[in-house]
Coordinates of C-alpha atoms and ligand atoms in Angstrom, one line a residue:
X1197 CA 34.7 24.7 -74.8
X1198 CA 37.3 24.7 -72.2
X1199 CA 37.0 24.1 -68.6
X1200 CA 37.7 27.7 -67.7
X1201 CA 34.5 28.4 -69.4
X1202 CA 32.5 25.4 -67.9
X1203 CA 33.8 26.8 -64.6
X1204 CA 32.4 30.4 -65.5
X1205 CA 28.8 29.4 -66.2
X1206 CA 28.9 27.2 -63.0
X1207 CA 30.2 30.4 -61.0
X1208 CA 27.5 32.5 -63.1
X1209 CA 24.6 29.8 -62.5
X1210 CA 25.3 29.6 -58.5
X1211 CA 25.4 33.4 -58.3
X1212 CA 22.1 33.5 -60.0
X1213 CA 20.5 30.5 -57.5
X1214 CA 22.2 32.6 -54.9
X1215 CA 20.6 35.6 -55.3
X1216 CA 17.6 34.0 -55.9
X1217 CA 17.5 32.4 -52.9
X1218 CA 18.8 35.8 -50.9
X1219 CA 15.5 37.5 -52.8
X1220 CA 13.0 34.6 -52.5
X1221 CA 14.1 35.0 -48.4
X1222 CA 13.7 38.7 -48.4
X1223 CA 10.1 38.5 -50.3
X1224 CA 9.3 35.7 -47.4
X1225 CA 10.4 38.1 -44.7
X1226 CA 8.3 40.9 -46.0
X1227 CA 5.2 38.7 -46.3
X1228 CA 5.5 37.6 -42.8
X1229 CA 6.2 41.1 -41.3
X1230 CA 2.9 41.8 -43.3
X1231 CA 1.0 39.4 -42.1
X1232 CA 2.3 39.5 -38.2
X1233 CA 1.5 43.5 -38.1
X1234 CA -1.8 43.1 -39.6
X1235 CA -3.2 40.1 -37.5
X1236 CA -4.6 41.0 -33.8
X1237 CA -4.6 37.5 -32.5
X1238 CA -1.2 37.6 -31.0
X1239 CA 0.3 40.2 -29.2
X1240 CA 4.4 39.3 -29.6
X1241 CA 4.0 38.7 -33.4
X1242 CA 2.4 42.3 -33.6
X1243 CA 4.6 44.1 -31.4
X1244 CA 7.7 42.4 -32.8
X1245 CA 7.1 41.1 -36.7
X1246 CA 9.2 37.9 -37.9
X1247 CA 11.2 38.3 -34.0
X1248 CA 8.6 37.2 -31.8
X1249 CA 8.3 34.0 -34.2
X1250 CA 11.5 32.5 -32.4
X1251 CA 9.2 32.6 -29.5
X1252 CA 7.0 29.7 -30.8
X1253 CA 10.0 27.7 -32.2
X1254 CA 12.1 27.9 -29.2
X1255 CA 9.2 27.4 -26.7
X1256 CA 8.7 23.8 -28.9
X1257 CA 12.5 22.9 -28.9
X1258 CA 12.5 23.6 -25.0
X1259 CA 10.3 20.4 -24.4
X1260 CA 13.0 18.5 -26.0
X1261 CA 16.5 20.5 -24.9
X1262 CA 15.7 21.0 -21.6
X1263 CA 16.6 17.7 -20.5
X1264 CA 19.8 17.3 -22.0
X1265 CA 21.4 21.1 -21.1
X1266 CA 19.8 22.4 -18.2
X1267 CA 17.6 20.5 -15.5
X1268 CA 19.8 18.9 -12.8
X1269 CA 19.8 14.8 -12.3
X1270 CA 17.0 14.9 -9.8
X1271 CA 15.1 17.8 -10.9
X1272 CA 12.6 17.0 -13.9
X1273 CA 9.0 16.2 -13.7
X1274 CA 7.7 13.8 -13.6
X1275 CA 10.7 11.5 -13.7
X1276 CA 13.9 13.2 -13.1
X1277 CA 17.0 12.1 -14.8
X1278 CA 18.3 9.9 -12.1
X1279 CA 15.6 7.5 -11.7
X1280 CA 15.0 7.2 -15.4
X1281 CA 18.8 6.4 -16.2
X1282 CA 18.3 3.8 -13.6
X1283 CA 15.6 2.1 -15.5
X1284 CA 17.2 2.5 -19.0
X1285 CA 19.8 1.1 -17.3
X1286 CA 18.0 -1.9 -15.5
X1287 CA 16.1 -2.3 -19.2
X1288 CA 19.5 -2.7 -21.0
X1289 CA 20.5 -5.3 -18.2
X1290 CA 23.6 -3.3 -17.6
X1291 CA 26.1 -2.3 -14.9
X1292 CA 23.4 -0.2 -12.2
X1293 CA 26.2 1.1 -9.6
X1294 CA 27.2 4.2 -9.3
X1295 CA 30.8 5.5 -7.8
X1296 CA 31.7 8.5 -5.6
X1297 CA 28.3 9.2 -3.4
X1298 CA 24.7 9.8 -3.9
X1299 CA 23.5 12.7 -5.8
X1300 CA 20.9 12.7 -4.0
X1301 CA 19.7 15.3 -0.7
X1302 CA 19.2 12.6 2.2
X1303 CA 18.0 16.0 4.1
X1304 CA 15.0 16.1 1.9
X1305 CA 11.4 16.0 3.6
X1306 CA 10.1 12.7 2.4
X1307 CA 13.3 11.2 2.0
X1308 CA 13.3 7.6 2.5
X1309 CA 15.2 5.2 4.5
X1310 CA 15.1 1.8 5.2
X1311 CA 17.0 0.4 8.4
X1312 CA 19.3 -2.1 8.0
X1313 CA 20.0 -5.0 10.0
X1314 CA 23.2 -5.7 11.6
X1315 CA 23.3 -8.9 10.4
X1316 CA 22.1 -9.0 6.8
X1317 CA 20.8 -11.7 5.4
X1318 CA 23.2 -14.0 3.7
X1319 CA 23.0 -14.4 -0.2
X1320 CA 22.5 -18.7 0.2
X1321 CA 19.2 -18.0 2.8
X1322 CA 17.7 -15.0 0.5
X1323 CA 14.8 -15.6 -1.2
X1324 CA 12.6 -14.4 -4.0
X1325 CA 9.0 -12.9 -3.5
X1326 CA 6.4 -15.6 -2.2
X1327 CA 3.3 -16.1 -4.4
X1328 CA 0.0 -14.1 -3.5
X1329 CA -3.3 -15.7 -4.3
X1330 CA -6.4 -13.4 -5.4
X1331 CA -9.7 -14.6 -5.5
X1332 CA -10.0 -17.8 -3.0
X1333 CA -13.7 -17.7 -3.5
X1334 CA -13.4 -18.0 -6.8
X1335 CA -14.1 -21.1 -9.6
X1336 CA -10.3 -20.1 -10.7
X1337 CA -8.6 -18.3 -8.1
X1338 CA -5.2 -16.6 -9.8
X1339 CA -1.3 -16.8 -8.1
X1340 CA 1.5 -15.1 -8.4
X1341 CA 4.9 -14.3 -6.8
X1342 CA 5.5 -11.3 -9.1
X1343 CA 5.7 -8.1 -7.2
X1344 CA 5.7 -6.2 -9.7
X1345 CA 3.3 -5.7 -12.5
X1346 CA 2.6 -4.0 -15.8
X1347 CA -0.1 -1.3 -15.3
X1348 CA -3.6 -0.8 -17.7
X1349 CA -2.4 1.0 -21.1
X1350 CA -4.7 0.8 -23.8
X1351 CA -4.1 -1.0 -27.2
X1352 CA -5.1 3.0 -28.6
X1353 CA -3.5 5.0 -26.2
X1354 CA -0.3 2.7 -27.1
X1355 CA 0.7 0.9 -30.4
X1356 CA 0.9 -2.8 -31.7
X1357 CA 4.8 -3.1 -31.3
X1358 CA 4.7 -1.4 -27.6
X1359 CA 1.5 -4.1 -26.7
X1360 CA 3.6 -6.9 -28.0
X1361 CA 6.9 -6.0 -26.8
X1362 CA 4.9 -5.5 -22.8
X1363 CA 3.1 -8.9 -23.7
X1364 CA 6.5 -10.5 -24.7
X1365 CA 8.1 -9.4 -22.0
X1366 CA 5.7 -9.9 -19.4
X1367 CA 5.9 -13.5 -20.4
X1368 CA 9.4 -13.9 -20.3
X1369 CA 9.6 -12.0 -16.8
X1370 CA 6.3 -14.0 -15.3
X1371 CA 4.1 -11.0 -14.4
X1372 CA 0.8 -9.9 -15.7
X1373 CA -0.2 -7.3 -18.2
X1374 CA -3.0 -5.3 -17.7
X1375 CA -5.0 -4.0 -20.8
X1376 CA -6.4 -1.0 -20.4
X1377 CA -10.1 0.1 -20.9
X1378 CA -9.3 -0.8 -25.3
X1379 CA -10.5 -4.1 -24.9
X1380 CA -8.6 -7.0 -25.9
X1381 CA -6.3 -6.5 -28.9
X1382 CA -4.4 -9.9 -30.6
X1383 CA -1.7 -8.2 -29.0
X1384 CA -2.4 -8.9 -25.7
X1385 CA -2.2 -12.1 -26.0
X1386 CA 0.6 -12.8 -28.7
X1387 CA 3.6 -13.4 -25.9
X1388 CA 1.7 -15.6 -23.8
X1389 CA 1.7 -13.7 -20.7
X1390 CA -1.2 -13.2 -17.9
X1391 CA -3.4 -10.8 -18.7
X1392 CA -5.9 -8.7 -16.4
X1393 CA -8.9 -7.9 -18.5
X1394 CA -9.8 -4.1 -17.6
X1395 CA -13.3 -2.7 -17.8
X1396 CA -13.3 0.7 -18.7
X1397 CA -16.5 3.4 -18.3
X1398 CA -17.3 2.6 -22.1
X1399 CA -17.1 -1.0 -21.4
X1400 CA -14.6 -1.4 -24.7
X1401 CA -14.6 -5.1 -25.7
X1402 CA -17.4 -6.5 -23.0
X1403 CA -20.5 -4.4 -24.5
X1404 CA -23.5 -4.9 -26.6
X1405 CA -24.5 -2.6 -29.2
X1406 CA -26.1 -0.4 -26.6
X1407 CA -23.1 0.3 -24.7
X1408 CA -24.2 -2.4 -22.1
X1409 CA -22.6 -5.4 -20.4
X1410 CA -22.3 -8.0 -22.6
X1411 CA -22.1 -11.4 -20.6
X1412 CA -21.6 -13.5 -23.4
X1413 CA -18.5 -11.8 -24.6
X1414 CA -17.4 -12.0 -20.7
X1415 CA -17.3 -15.6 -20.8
X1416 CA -15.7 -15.5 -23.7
X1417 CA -12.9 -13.8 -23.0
X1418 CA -12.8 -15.9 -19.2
X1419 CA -12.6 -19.0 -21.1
X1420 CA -9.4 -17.9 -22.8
X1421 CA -6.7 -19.2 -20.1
X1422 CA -4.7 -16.3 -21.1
X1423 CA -6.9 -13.6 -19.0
X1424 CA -6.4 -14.1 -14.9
X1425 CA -8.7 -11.4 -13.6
X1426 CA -11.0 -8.7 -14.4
X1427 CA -11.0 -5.6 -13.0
X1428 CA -13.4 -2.5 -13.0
X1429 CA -11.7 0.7 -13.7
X1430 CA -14.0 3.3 -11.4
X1431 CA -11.0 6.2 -11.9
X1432 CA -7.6 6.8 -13.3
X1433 CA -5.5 9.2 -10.8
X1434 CA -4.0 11.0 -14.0
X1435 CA -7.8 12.2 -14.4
X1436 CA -10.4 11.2 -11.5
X1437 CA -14.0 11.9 -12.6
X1438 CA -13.1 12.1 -16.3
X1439 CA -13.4 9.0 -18.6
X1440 CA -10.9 7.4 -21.1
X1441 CA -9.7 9.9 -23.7
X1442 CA -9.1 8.9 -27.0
X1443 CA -8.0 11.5 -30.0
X1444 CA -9.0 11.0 -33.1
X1445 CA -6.2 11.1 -34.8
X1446 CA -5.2 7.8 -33.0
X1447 CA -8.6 5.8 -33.4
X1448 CA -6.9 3.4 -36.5
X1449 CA -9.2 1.2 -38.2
X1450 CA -7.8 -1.4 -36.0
X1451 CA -8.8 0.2 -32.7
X1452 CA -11.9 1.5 -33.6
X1453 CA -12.9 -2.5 -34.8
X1454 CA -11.8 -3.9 -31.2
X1455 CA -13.2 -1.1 -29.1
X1456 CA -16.1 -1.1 -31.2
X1457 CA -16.7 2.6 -32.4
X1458 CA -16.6 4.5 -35.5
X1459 CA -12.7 5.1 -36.8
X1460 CA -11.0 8.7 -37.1
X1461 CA -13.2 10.4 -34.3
X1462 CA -12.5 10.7 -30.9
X1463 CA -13.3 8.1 -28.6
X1464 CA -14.2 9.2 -25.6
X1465 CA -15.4 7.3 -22.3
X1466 CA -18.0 8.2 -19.9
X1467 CA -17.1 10.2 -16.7
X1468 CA -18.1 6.6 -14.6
X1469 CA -20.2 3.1 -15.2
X1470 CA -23.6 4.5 -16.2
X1471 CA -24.6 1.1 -14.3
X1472 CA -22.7 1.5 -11.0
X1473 CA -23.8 4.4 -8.8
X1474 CA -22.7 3.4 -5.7
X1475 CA -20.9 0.7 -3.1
X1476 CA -24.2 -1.3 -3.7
X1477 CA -24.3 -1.0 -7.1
X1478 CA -20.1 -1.7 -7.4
X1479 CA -20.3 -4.9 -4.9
X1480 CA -23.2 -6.1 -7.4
X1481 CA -21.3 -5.4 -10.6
X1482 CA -17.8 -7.0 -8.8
X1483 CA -20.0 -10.4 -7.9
X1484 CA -22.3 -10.4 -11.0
X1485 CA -18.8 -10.3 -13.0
X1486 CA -17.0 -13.0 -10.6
X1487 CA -20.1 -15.3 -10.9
X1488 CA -20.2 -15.3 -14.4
X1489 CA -16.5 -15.7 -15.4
X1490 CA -15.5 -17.7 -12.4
X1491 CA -12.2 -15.8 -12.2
X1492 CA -11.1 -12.8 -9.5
X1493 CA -12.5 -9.6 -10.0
X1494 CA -11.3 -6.2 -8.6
X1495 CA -11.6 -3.0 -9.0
X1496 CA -8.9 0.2 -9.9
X1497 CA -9.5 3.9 -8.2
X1498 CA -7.9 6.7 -6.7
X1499 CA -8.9 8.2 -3.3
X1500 CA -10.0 11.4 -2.8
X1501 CA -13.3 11.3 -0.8
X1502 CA -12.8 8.2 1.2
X1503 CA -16.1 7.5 3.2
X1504 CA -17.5 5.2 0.4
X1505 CA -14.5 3.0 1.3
X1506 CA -15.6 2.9 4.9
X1507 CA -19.2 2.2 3.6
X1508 CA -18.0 -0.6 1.3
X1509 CA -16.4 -2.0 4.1
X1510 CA -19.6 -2.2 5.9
X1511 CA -21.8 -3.4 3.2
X1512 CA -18.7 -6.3 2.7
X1513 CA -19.3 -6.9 6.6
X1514 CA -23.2 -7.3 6.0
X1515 CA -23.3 -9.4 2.9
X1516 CA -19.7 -11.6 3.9
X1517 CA -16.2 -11.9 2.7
X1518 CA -17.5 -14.5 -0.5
X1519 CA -19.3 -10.9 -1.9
X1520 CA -16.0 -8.8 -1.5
X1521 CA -13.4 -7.7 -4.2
X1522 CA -10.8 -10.3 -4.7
X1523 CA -8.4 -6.7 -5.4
X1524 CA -8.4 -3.1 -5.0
X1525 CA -6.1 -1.5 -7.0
X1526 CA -5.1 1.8 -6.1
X1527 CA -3.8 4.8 -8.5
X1528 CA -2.3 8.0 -7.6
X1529 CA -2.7 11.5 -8.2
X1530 CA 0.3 11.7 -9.9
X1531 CA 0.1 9.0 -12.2
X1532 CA 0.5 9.1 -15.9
X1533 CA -2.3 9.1 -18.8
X1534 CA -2.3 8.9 -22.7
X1535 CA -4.4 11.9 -22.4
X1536 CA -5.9 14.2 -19.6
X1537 CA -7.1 17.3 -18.6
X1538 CA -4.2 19.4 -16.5
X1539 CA -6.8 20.6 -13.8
X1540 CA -7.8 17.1 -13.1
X1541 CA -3.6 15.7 -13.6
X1542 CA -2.2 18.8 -11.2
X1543 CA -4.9 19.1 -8.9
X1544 CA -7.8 15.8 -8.2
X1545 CA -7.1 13.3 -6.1
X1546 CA -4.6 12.5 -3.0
X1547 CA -1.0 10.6 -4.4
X1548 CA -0.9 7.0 -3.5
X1549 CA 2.1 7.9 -0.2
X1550 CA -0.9 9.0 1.5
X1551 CA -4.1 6.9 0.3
X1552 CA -1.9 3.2 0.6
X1553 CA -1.0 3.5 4.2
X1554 CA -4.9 4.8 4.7
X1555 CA -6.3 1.9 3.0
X1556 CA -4.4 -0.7 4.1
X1557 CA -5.2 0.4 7.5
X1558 CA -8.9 0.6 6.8
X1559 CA -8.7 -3.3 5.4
X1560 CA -6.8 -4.0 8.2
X1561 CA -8.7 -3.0 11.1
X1562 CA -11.8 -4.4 9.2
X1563 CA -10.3 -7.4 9.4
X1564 CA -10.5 -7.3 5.0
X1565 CA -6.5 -7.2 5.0
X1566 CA -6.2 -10.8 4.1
X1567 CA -9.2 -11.3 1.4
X1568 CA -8.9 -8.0 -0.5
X1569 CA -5.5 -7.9 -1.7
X1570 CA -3.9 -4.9 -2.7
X1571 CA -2.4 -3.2 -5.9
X1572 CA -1.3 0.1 -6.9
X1573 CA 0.3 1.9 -9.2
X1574 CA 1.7 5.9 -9.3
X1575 CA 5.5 6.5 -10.1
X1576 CA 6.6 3.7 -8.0
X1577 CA 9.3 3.3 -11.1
X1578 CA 12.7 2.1 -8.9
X1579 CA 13.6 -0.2 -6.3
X1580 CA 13.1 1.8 -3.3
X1581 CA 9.8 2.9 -4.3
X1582 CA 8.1 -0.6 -4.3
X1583 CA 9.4 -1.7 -1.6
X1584 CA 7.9 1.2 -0.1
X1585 CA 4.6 0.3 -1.4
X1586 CA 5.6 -3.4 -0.1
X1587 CA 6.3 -1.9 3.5
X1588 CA 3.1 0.0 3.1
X1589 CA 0.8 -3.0 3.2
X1590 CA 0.1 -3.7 -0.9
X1591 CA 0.6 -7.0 -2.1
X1592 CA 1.6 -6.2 -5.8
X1593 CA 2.6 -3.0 -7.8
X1594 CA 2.2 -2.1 -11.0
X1595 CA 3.8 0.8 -13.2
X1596 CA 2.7 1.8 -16.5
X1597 CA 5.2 4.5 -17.3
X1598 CA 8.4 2.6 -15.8
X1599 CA 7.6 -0.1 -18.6
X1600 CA 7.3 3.0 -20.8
X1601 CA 10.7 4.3 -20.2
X1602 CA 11.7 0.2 -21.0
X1603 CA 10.3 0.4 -24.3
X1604 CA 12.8 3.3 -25.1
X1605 CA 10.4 5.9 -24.1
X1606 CA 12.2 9.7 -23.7
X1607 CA 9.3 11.6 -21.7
X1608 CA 8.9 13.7 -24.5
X1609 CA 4.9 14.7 -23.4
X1610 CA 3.5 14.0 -26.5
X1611 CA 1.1 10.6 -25.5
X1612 CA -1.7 12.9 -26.7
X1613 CA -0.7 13.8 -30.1
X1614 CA 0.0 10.7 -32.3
X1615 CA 3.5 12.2 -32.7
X1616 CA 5.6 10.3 -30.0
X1617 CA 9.1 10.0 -31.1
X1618 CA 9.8 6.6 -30.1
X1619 CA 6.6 4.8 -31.5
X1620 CA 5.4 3.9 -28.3
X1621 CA 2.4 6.1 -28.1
X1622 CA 1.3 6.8 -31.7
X1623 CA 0.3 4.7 -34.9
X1624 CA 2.4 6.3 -37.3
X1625 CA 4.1 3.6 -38.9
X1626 CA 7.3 6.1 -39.9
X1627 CA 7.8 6.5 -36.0
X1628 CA 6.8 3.0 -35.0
X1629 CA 9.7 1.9 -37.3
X1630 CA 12.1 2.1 -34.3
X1631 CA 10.3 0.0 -32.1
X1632 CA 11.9 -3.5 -32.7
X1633 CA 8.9 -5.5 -30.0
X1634 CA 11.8 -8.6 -30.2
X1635 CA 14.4 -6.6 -28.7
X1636 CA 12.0 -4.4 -26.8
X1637 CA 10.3 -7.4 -25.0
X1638 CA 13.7 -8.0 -24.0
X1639 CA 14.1 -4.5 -21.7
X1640 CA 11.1 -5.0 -20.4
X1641 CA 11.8 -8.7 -18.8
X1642 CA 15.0 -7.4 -17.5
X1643 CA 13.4 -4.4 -16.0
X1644 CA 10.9 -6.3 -14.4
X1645 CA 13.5 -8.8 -13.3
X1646 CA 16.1 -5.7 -11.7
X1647 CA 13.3 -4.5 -10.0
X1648 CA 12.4 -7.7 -8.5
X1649 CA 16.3 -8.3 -7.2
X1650 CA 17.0 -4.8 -5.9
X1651 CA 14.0 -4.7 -3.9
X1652 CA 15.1 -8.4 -2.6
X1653 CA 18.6 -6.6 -2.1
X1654 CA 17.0 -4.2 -0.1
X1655 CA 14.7 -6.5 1.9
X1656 CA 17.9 -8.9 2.7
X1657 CA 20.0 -5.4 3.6
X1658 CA 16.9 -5.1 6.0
X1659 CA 17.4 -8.6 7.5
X1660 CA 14.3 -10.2 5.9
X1661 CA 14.9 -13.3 3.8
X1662 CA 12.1 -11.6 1.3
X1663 CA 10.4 -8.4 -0.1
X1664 CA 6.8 -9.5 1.3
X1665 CA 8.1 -9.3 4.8
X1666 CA 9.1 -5.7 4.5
X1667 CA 7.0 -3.2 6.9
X1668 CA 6.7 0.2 8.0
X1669 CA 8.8 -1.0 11.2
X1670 CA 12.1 -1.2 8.4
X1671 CA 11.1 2.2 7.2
X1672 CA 12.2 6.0 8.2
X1673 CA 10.9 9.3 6.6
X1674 CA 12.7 12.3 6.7
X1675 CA 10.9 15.5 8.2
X1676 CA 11.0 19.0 7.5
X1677 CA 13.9 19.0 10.1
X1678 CA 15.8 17.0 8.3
X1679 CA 16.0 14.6 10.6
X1680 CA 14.3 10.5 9.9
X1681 CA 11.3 9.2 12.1
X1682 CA 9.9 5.5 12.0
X1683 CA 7.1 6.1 9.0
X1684 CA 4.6 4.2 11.6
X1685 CA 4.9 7.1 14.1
X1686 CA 4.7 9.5 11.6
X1687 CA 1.5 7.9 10.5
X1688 CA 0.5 7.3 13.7
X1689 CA 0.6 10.6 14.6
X1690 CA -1.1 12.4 11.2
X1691 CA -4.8 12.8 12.8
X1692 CA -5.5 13.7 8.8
X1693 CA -5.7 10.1 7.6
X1694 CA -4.6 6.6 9.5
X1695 CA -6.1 7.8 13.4
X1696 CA -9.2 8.8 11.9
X1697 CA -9.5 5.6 9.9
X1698 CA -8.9 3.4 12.5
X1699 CA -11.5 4.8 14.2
X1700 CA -14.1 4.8 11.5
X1701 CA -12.9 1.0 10.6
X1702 CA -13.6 0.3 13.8
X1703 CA -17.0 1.9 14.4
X1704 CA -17.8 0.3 10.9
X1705 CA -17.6 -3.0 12.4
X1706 CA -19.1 -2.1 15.5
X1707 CA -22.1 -1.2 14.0
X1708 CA -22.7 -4.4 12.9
X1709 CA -21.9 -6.5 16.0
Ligands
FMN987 C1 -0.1 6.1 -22.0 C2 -0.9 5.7 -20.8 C3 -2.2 5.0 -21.0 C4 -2.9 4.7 -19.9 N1 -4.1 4.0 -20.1 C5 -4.8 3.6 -19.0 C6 -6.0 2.8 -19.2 O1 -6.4 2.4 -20.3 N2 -6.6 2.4 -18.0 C7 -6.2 2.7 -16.8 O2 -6.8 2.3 -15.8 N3 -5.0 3.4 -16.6 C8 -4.3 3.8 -17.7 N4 -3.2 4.5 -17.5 C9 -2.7 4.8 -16.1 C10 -1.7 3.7 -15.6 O3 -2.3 2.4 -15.7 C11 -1.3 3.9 -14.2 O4 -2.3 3.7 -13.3 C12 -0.7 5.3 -13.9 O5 0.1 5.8 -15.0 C13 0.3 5.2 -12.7 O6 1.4 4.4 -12.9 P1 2.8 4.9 -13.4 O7 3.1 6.1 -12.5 O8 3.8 3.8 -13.2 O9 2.7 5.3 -14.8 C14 -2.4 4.9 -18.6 C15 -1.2 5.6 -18.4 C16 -0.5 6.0 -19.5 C17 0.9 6.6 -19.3

């Protein structure tokens, strides 16, 4: 045969595929305008067959377009562009400046500014953060200087290579990780760093078969020099009043072994401790804990109804400052969760720039300032932000979704699903592939460290040798006028919160003199 006639069947072969393919896509068409005109449980597909289908796949390509084509620098929730870039940025240890001017609206309500000193503080007097101890009552009391922390995420709620690359990195950077309500995975403790043990509502990891506080397997874990502190987790501001949520599409084999439940079905915590009902109850549990692991123990909340502060405060004045928590740390309204309902994520709960300054006020006029040190957490992701939370009166702050965007993390919103695209928040090993923990662990020491120096570069801009010494007195807020006041008069002058809570500290420790 000649190649002319090779070439002919080829033509006549592709013409047949083609029309095929032409008729197999007509036959699908009709099949789907069948099947969207005779179903009743969507409107669009009914009143517009195969059309309103677009809907669907556009509304799901949205989630990941939008971000790259249409929201502005400092416009997307939660993290807009702006900050995030900074932390990739501070991750990959590279260049951070910026040219031109800020992008950003100093006329903003809310706005931050810190005041700088004339005379900055030269580079050869700065200094870095000065270590912190927790727990001075304790057997093992726990110090660090690191300001800034990694925040509970549970070996579940994240995979192995994210746990390892945090517990890598926190090692090389020197600040702590905290576990999560999971329990304690190998994980943890494979880069050597410090580790908080957390204590969730199921009590995952420290339980009996009942569901029960297990004290053995407390001093188990307190004897491994690895784990610092414990701390009880009373509420997560992502979801106050709802426990852990697990799906159970992501309770592995693995997981279900540590946390100690049956794999594939959903694990799912109790709304609070079935064991602690009240401040009573909670300064029982805290000592109970300390006594029997010899190390600091805390616990982690976020405000909403804040009497049973004021009452702890009292019941800390009656029994002495041995029986109080070594650490409160404090979560925000706005901060992030592997899973949670959106009634409880939009709407429970007060955000962490208004509960900080009232608690550290209410531990400060009770005279608590000193032994209860405090931590919090709730998109304080860039340098300004902590040393916001520094100014504010906390001691430490931790992040759980700035180490995220570290690990390579795009915000795609799919921590619920199994299917996060970057392996951080799923156990499919296909999407875990590009997770490399080695280089990983890397991002997340340099982010820790960036953090550290720009809020030092701040504090220095602000004529303090360190970050610790930063106060509200170096800080203005921008009002609806535009125009900045000192945040301490602002405060000063809410009646909502600090006022009142002066008062209240105040008559706390009056009623017991
Ligand atoms: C994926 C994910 C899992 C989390 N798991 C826990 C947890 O197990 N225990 C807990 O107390 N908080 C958990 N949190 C909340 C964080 O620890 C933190 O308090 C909150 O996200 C605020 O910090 P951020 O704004 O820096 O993320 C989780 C958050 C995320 C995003």
């Amino acid at each position: 045969m000649t190649d002319s006639h090779w070439a002919l069947i080829l033509l006549t072969w592709l013409e047949v595929i083609f029309i095929t393919a032409i008729g197999l896509v007509l036959l699908a068409l009709v099949i789907i305008y069948f099947a969207d005109v005779n179903q009743s449980t969507h409107t669009i597909r009914k009143n517009y067959p195969i059309l309103g289908r677009f809907r669907y796949l556009f509304e799901h390509l949205g989630e990941f377009f939008r971000q790259y084509f249409f929201a502005l620098d400092r416009e997307e929730m939660p993290f807009n562009r702006a900050d995030r870039s900074w932390v990739y940025r501070a991750a990959k240890n590279v260049d951070n400046n910026i040219g031109f001017g800020s992008t950003l609206d100093l006329t903003k309500p809310g706005t931050l500014l810190f005041l700088n000193a004339a005379f900055p503080v030269q580079e050869k007097d700065a200094l870095m953060p000065s270590p912190v101890t927790l727990g001075p009552f304790c057997k093992t009391p726990y110090s660090s200087n690191s300001i800034f922390n990694i925040s509970g995420m549970s070996y579940g709620a994240i995979s192995k290579p994210a746990v390892l690359a945090l517990s890598r990195g926190a090692a090389k950077a020197g600040c702590w990780l905290n576990t999560g309500e999971g329990g304690l995975s190998p994980y943890h403790l494979e880069g050597g760093c410090d580790l908080v043990f957390q204590i969730g509502t199921a009590k995952y990891g420290v339980r009996d078969l009942h569901g029960n506080l297990n004290d053995e397997r407390l001093q188990e874990l307190a004897s491994k020099q690895q784990i610092k502190m414990f701390e009880i987790k009373l509420s997560q501001g992502a979801k106050p009043g709802k426990g852990g949520i697990l799906p159970a599409e992501k309770v592995s084999a693995e997981v279900a072994k540590i946390r100690g439940i049956p794999a594939g079905q959903a694990s799912i915590s109790p709304n609070g401790h079935t064991d602690i009902n009240s401040v009573t109850d909670l300064l029982d549990m805290i000592n109970h804990i300390r006594d029997v692991t010899g190390k600091p123990v805390g616990f982690k909340a976020v405000l909403g109804e804040k009497n049973w502060l004021v009452e702890l405060v009292r019941e800390i004045r009656v029994r002495g400052l041995e029986a109080a928590p070594d650490f409160i740390t404090l979560d925000s309204s706005d901060g992030g969760s592997g899973a949670a309902p959106q009634p409880l994520m939009d709407h429970v709960g007060l955000p962490v720039k208004e509960s900080l300054p009232w608690l550290t006020l209410l531990l400060r006029e009770a005279g608590l300032k000193d032994r209860i040190k405090v931590v919090v957490a709730g998109k304080l992701i860039t340098p300004h932000m902590v040393a916001w939370a520094l100014a504010s009166g906390a001691d430490f702050v931790n992040s759980a979704r700035g180490f995220m965007f570290a690990l390579g993390c795009i915000q795609a919103l799919q921590c619920h699903k199994n299917t996060c695209p970057t392996g951080i928040t799923t156990h499919n090993a296909k999407l875990q592939k590009g997770l490399d923990p080695t280089d990983k662990a890397e991002r997340v020491a340099a982010y820790q460290r960036n953090i550290t120096r720009s809020v030092a570069m701040i504090a220095h801009s602000c004529g303090l040798s360190e970050p610790r010494q930063l106060g509200k007195e170096h800080l203005h807020i921008v009002g609806a006028d535009g125009f900045s006041t000192p945040l301490d008069s602002m405060f000063m002058a809410t009646s909502r919160t600090p006022l009142n809570n002066q008062q209240i500290a105040s008559d706390a420790l009056a009623d017991k003199h």
